[in-house]
Each structure stands twice: as C-alpha cells, then as structure tokens.
Amino acid sequence: MAIEASILISALAGLGSFLSPCILPIIPGFLSYLSSASIKEATNNDGDIHNVQGNNQVVFISKKARVNIFINTIYFVLGFSLVFSVLGVILNSVLATSIGTDFQQYLSYIGGIIIAAFGVNLILSLKITRLNIEKKFTKIPKFKTSYITSFVFGLAFAAGWTPCVGPILGSTFTLAAANPGAAYNLLLAYSLGLGIPFLITGAFFSQATGIIKKITKHLKYFNLIMGSILIVVGILIFFNQLFLLVNIPFVGQLVGNQG
C-alpha cells in the first residue's frame, strides 16, 4: 500500500511542478512560442473563433492556431516523459537488482532526510532570495518543424527548467531511488501529473490563459504549502510510515480504487 501512496505522491508532485511560481505564469507564452502561434499574431479569419473574457480583454484564437498549440503541447509532453521513463527504467533495472533489503532501508533514511531538506529549502526561499534564483533558457533552438522543436525542448525541460522546481523534481527522484523496484511507475506518475495539465492547457488554451492569470495571484503561498508537504512526506519516509497517508479518507479511497 505504501507503493501506491508513493505513486500518488509522485503524481501530485508533477502537478505541483506545473503549479510552481516559475512555471505556471509563463505557460501561455511558452506554448505560444513553441507553436509559433502567439496570441497577438493569431488570426480570426477561419470562421471558427473562440473568445474568452478575461481582465476586460477578449482573446481571439483561430481554430488552426488552437490545434497547432495542442499538437505542439503533445510533442513537448512526450519529450520530457521519455526522459523520465528512461530514468525510471534505469533505476528499476540497476538499483532494484543490485541492492538488498537492508541497504534499501538505509536509502529510505537518506531519502527521507533529503526530501525534508528540499521542503525546508522551498520554505526558506521565501526569505533567502539566493535560494529562489530562476535560470531560464534564453535561446531556444528552432527547427523547420515546430513539432521537433517542442519535442527537443521537452527533453531539455526534463533536465530542469528552473531551480524553482528542483526541490519537487529532486524529491521525486529521491523517492524513486529509495524505491527502485517502483522507480519506473513513480517517474511515469510524475510525468502524468505534470503532463496532463499541460495537455489540458494546450487543448483549452484561451480559457486556460484567463484561469492561469487568476491563479498566479495566489502563488505566493505555493512554496510554504509545498515545502510543508515535502517535510511531512520526508519524515514519513524516514520512519517508514508512508502508509499513514492511506488513512486519510480521500487518499485511502483513491489508492483503494487504484488497487
């Protein structure tokens, strides 16, 4: 049951990465750039206009532009999902067959400490600006086909878009390393948690743009909430009590349905 809880945590970590302050606000412009269909340049001459009221502005995006954005989003998600899946297979095939039960317990101790430390890092970054430095790619190589560009950038994204998501992604890798037998499933769950919101945003780009603007106003609480969650998860892993999460009614029902 602890493995199922770990998979759920990994999926929520993926969602947390999507909602992080350094990712969520830039997603509309980011997807527009990848698909070469910025909102300002979107045409409305195909007879199928979609508009959204947001911040007293109407966003017009043609059907062709919306389809282009969604397809590019798919390739982007496939890019980073491929990297996480390969890493999951490597952890599964290498660590799971080469370590014993006793050593795996030590990995749980180490992993719990690291994950809790990531949580502390997120919380302290609210006060210590040096811990909250962003590093974005300023030059994105473009290919003749935007789909290839999106896929390649998805590969690069998996390596770390900014240090902002480092603690969350690092916690997921640590959890996978502490449970190498389930590493592939854990990283796949993270990919789904991160990828599905991207796909929804790409599919409903106009509506999502307005919603993201509203959510961005509340992201000042993100580091505190996510950091606290990571500390709790780290402590539970250290004491091998991760199964206690299943006692939470909603989590228990969700994990039970998966099993």
CSV table of C-alpha atoms in Angstrom, one decimal:
chain,number,residue,atom,x,y,z
A,1,MET,CA,0.0,0.0,0.0
A,2,ALA,CA,3.0,2.3,0.6
A,3,ILE,CA,4.0,1.9,-3.0
A,4,GLU,CA,0.5,3.1,-4.2
A,5,ALA,CA,0.8,6.1,-1.8
A,6,SER,CA,4.3,6.8,-3.3
A,7,ILE,CA,2.8,6.8,-6.8
A,8,LEU,CA,0.1,9.2,-5.8
A,9,ILE,CA,2.7,11.5,-4.2
A,10,SER,CA,4.7,11.4,-7.4
A,11,ALA,CA,1.6,12.3,-9.5
A,12,LEU,CA,0.8,15.2,-7.1
A,13,ALA,CA,4.5,16.3,-7.3
A,14,GLY,CA,4.1,16.5,-11.1
A,15,LEU,CA,1.0,18.7,-10.6
A,16,GLY,CA,3.0,20.7,-8.0
A,17,SER,CA,5.7,21.4,-10.6
A,18,PHE,CA,3.1,22.6,-13.1
A,19,LEU,CA,1.7,25.0,-10.5
A,20,SER,CA,5.0,26.3,-9.3
A,21,PRO,CA,5.6,30.1,-9.5
A,22,CYS,CA,8.3,29.8,-12.1
A,23,ILE,CA,6.3,27.6,-14.5
A,24,LEU,CA,2.6,28.4,-14.3
A,25,PRO,CA,2.7,32.1,-15.2
A,26,ILE,CA,4.9,31.6,-18.3
A,27,ILE,CA,2.9,28.6,-19.7
A,28,PRO,CA,0.6,30.6,-22.1
A,29,GLY,CA,3.5,32.5,-23.7
A,30,PHE,CA,5.7,29.4,-23.6
A,31,LEU,CA,3.2,27.2,-25.5
A,32,SER,CA,2.6,30.1,-28.0
A,33,TYR,CA,6.3,30.4,-28.7
A,34,LEU,CA,6.7,26.7,-29.3
A,35,SER,CA,3.8,26.5,-31.7
A,36,SER,CA,4.8,29.7,-33.4
A,37,ALA,CA,1.3,31.0,-32.8
A,38,SER,CA,1.4,33.9,-30.4
A,39,ILE,CA,-1.9,35.3,-29.2
A,40,LYS,CA,-1.0,38.7,-30.8
A,41,GLU,CA,-0.5,37.1,-34.1
A,42,ALA,CA,-3.4,34.6,-34.0
A,43,THR,CA,-5.8,35.2,-36.9
A,44,ASN,CA,-9.6,35.1,-36.8
A,45,ASN,CA,-10.4,34.6,-40.4
A,46,ASP,CA,-11.3,30.9,-40.4
A,47,GLY,CA,-14.9,31.4,-39.4
A,48,ASP,CA,-14.4,29.5,-36.1
A,49,ILE,CA,-13.4,32.0,-33.5
A,50,HIS,CA,-13.0,31.1,-29.9
A,51,ASN,CA,-13.0,34.0,-27.4
A,52,VAL,CA,-12.6,34.4,-23.7
A,53,GLN,CA,-13.4,37.3,-21.4
A,54,GLY,CA,-10.5,37.8,-19.0
A,55,ASN,CA,-9.3,41.0,-17.4
A,56,ASN,CA,-11.6,43.1,-19.6
A,57,GLN,CA,-9.9,41.7,-22.7
A,58,VAL,CA,-11.1,39.3,-25.4
A,59,VAL,CA,-8.6,36.8,-26.7
A,60,PHE,CA,-9.2,35.6,-30.2
A,61,ILE,CA,-7.5,32.4,-31.4
A,62,SER,CA,-8.4,30.7,-34.7
A,63,LYS,CA,-9.2,27.0,-34.8
A,64,LYS,CA,-6.0,26.3,-36.8
A,65,ALA,CA,-3.9,28.1,-34.1
A,66,ARG,CA,-5.6,26.2,-31.3
A,67,VAL,CA,-4.9,22.8,-33.0
A,68,ASN,CA,-1.3,23.8,-33.6
A,69,ILE,CA,-0.8,24.7,-30.0
A,70,PHE,CA,-2.3,21.4,-28.8
A,71,ILE,CA,-0.2,19.2,-31.1
A,72,ASN,CA,3.0,21.1,-30.1
A,73,THR,CA,2.0,20.6,-26.4
A,74,ILE,CA,1.7,16.8,-27.1
A,75,TYR,CA,5.2,16.7,-28.5
A,76,PHE,CA,6.5,18.7,-25.6
A,77,VAL,CA,5.0,16.4,-23.1
A,78,LEU,CA,6.3,13.3,-25.0
A,79,GLY,CA,9.8,14.8,-24.8
A,80,PHE,CA,10.0,15.1,-21.0
A,81,SER,CA,8.0,12.0,-20.4
A,82,LEU,CA,10.5,10.0,-22.5
A,83,VAL,CA,13.4,11.2,-20.3
A,84,PHE,CA,11.6,10.4,-17.1
A,85,SER,CA,10.6,7.0,-18.3
A,86,VAL,CA,14.1,6.1,-19.4
A,87,LEU,CA,15.5,7.2,-16.0
A,88,GLY,CA,12.8,5.1,-14.3
A,89,VAL,CA,13.8,2.0,-16.3
A,90,ILE,CA,17.5,2.6,-15.4
A,91,LEU,CA,16.8,3.0,-11.7
A,92,ASN,CA,14.5,0.0,-11.8
A,93,SER,CA,16.9,-2.3,-13.7
A,94,VAL,CA,20.1,-1.2,-11.9
A,95,LEU,CA,19.3,-0.5,-8.3
A,96,ALA,CA,16.4,-2.9,-7.8
A,97,THR,CA,18.6,-5.9,-8.7
A,98,SER,CA,21.8,-4.8,-7.0
A,99,ILE,CA,20.8,-3.7,-3.5
A,100,GLY,CA,19.5,-5.7,-0.6
A,101,THR,CA,16.6,-5.1,1.7
A,102,ASP,CA,18.9,-3.7,4.5
A,103,PHE,CA,20.6,-1.2,2.1
A,104,GLN,CA,17.2,-0.2,0.7
A,105,GLN,CA,16.2,0.7,4.3
A,106,TYR,CA,19.2,3.0,4.5
A,107,LEU,CA,18.2,4.5,1.2
A,108,SER,CA,14.8,5.3,2.8
A,109,TYR,CA,16.5,7.0,5.7
A,110,ILE,CA,18.7,9.1,3.4
A,111,GLY,CA,15.8,9.8,1.0
A,112,GLY,CA,13.6,11.0,3.9
A,113,ILE,CA,16.2,13.4,5.0
A,114,ILE,CA,16.8,14.7,1.5
A,115,ILE,CA,13.1,15.2,0.8
A,116,ALA,CA,12.6,17.0,4.1
A,117,ALA,CA,15.6,19.2,3.3
A,118,PHE,CA,14.0,20.1,-0.1
A,119,GLY,CA,10.9,21.1,1.8
A,120,VAL,CA,12.9,23.4,4.1
A,121,ASN,CA,14.7,24.8,1.0
A,122,LEU,CA,11.4,25.8,-0.5
A,123,ILE,CA,10.2,27.5,2.7
A,124,LEU,CA,13.5,29.3,3.3
A,125,SER,CA,13.5,30.5,-0.4
A,126,LEU,CA,10.7,32.9,0.7
A,127,LYS,CA,13.1,34.7,2.9
A,128,ILE,CA,16.5,33.9,1.3
A,129,THR,CA,16.4,35.2,-2.3
A,130,ARG,CA,19.6,33.3,-3.2
A,131,LEU,CA,17.6,30.0,-2.9
A,132,ASN,CA,15.0,31.2,-5.3
A,133,ILE,CA,17.0,32.1,-8.4
A,134,GLU,CA,15.5,31.3,-11.7
A,135,LYS,CA,17.5,30.2,-14.7
A,136,LYS,CA,15.6,30.0,-17.9
A,137,PHE,CA,16.8,29.2,-21.4
A,138,THR,CA,17.2,32.4,-23.2
A,139,LYS,CA,17.9,30.8,-26.6
A,140,ILE,CA,15.7,28.0,-27.7
A,141,PRO,CA,16.8,26.3,-31.0
A,142,LYS,CA,14.1,26.2,-33.6
A,143,PHE,CA,13.8,23.6,-36.3
A,144,LYS,CA,11.9,23.7,-39.6
A,145,THR,CA,9.1,21.8,-37.9
A,146,SER,CA,7.7,23.3,-34.7
A,147,TYR,CA,6.8,19.8,-33.5
A,148,ILE,CA,10.5,18.8,-33.4
A,149,THR,CA,11.3,22.0,-31.6
A,150,SER,CA,8.6,21.2,-29.0
A,151,PHE,CA,9.9,17.6,-28.6
A,152,VAL,CA,13.5,18.6,-28.2
A,153,PHE,CA,12.6,21.3,-25.7
A,154,GLY,CA,10.6,18.7,-23.7
A,155,LEU,CA,13.8,16.7,-23.5
A,156,ALA,CA,15.6,19.8,-22.2
A,157,PHE,CA,12.8,20.6,-19.8
A,158,ALA,CA,13.2,17.3,-18.1
A,159,ALA,CA,16.8,18.3,-17.2
A,160,GLY,CA,15.4,21.2,-15.1
A,161,TRP,CA,13.6,24.3,-16.5
A,162,THR,CA,14.5,26.4,-13.4
A,163,PRO,CA,15.8,25.7,-9.9
A,164,CYS,CA,12.3,26.6,-8.7
A,165,VAL,CA,11.0,23.1,-9.5
A,166,GLY,CA,14.3,21.5,-8.4
A,167,PRO,CA,13.1,20.6,-4.9
A,168,ILE,CA,9.9,19.0,-6.2
A,169,LEU,CA,11.6,17.1,-9.0
A,170,GLY,CA,14.5,16.2,-6.8
A,171,SER,CA,12.1,14.8,-4.2
A,172,THR,CA,10.5,12.6,-6.9
A,173,PHE,CA,13.9,11.2,-8.0
A,174,THR,CA,14.9,10.6,-4.3
A,175,LEU,CA,11.6,8.8,-3.7
A,176,ALA,CA,12.3,6.7,-6.9
A,177,ALA,CA,15.9,5.9,-5.8
A,178,ALA,CA,14.6,4.8,-2.4
A,179,ASN,CA,12.0,2.5,-4.1
A,180,PRO,CA,14.0,1.3,-7.2
A,181,GLY,CA,11.5,-1.5,-7.8
A,182,ALA,CA,8.8,1.0,-8.4
A,183,ALA,CA,11.0,3.7,-10.0
A,184,TYR,CA,9.5,3.5,-13.4
A,185,ASN,CA,5.9,3.8,-12.1
A,186,LEU,CA,6.9,6.7,-9.8
A,187,LEU,CA,8.5,8.7,-12.6
A,188,LEU,CA,5.7,7.8,-15.0
A,189,ALA,CA,3.2,9.1,-12.4
A,190,TYR,CA,5.2,12.3,-12.1
A,191,SER,CA,5.2,12.7,-15.9
A,192,LEU,CA,1.4,12.2,-15.9
A,193,GLY,CA,0.9,14.7,-13.1
A,194,LEU,CA,2.9,17.3,-14.9
A,195,GLY,CA,1.9,16.4,-18.5
A,196,ILE,CA,-1.9,16.2,-18.2
A,197,PRO,CA,-2.3,19.8,-17.0
A,198,PHE,CA,0.0,20.8,-19.9
A,199,LEU,CA,-2.3,18.9,-22.4
A,200,ILE,CA,-5.4,20.5,-20.8
A,201,THR,CA,-3.9,23.9,-21.2
A,202,GLY,CA,-3.0,23.3,-24.8
A,203,ALA,CA,-6.4,21.9,-25.6
A,204,PHE,CA,-8.3,24.8,-24.0
A,205,PHE,CA,-5.6,27.5,-24.5
A,206,SER,CA,-7.9,30.5,-24.4
A,207,GLN,CA,-9.8,29.6,-21.3
A,208,ALA,CA,-6.7,28.3,-19.6
A,209,THR,CA,-4.9,31.7,-20.2
A,210,GLY,CA,-7.5,33.6,-18.2
A,211,ILE,CA,-7.6,31.0,-15.4
A,212,ILE,CA,-3.8,31.0,-15.1
A,213,LYS,CA,-3.8,34.8,-14.7
A,214,LYS,CA,-6.2,34.5,-11.8
A,215,ILE,CA,-4.3,31.6,-10.1
A,216,THR,CA,-1.0,33.4,-10.4
A,217,LYS,CA,-2.2,36.0,-7.9
A,218,HIS,CA,-2.2,33.3,-5.2
A,219,LEU,CA,1.1,31.6,-6.0
A,220,LYS,CA,2.8,33.5,-3.1
A,221,TYR,CA,1.6,30.7,-0.8
A,222,PHE,CA,2.9,27.9,-3.0
A,223,ASN,CA,6.4,27.5,-1.5
A,224,LEU,CA,5.1,27.4,2.0
A,225,ILE,CA,2.4,24.8,1.3
A,226,MET,CA,4.5,22.6,-1.0
A,227,GLY,CA,7.5,22.9,1.3
A,228,SER,CA,5.5,21.8,4.3
A,229,ILE,CA,4.1,18.8,2.4
A,230,LEU,CA,7.6,17.7,1.4
A,231,ILE,CA,8.8,17.9,5.0
A,232,VAL,CA,5.9,15.8,6.2
A,233,VAL,CA,6.5,13.2,3.4
A,234,GLY,CA,10.2,13.2,4.2
A,235,ILE,CA,9.5,12.5,7.8
A,236,LEU,CA,7.1,9.7,7.0
A,237,ILE,CA,9.6,8.1,4.6
A,238,PHE,CA,12.4,8.3,7.2
A,239,PHE,CA,10.3,6.4,9.7
A,240,ASN,CA,8.9,4.1,7.1
A,241,GLN,CA,5.4,5.3,7.9
A,242,LEU,CA,4.3,6.4,4.4
A,243,PHE,CA,1.3,4.1,4.6
A,244,LEU,CA,-0.2,6.5,7.1
A,245,LEU,CA,-1.2,8.7,4.2
A,246,VAL,CA,-3.7,5.9,3.2
A,247,ASN,CA,-5.6,6.6,6.4
A,248,ILE,CA,-6.6,10.0,5.0
A,249,PRO,CA,-10.2,9.3,3.8
A,250,PHE,CA,-9.8,10.8,0.3
A,251,VAL,CA,-6.3,9.4,-0.3
A,252,GLY,CA,-7.4,6.0,1.0
A,253,GLN,CA,-10.3,5.8,-1.4
A,254,LEU,CA,-8.2,6.9,-4.3
A,255,VAL,CA,-5.5,4.4,-3.6
A,256,GLY,CA,-8.1,1.7,-2.9
A,257,ASN,CA,-9.7,2.3,-6.3
A,258,GLN,CA,-6.3,2.0,-8.0
A,259,GLY,CA,-5.6,-1.3,-6.3
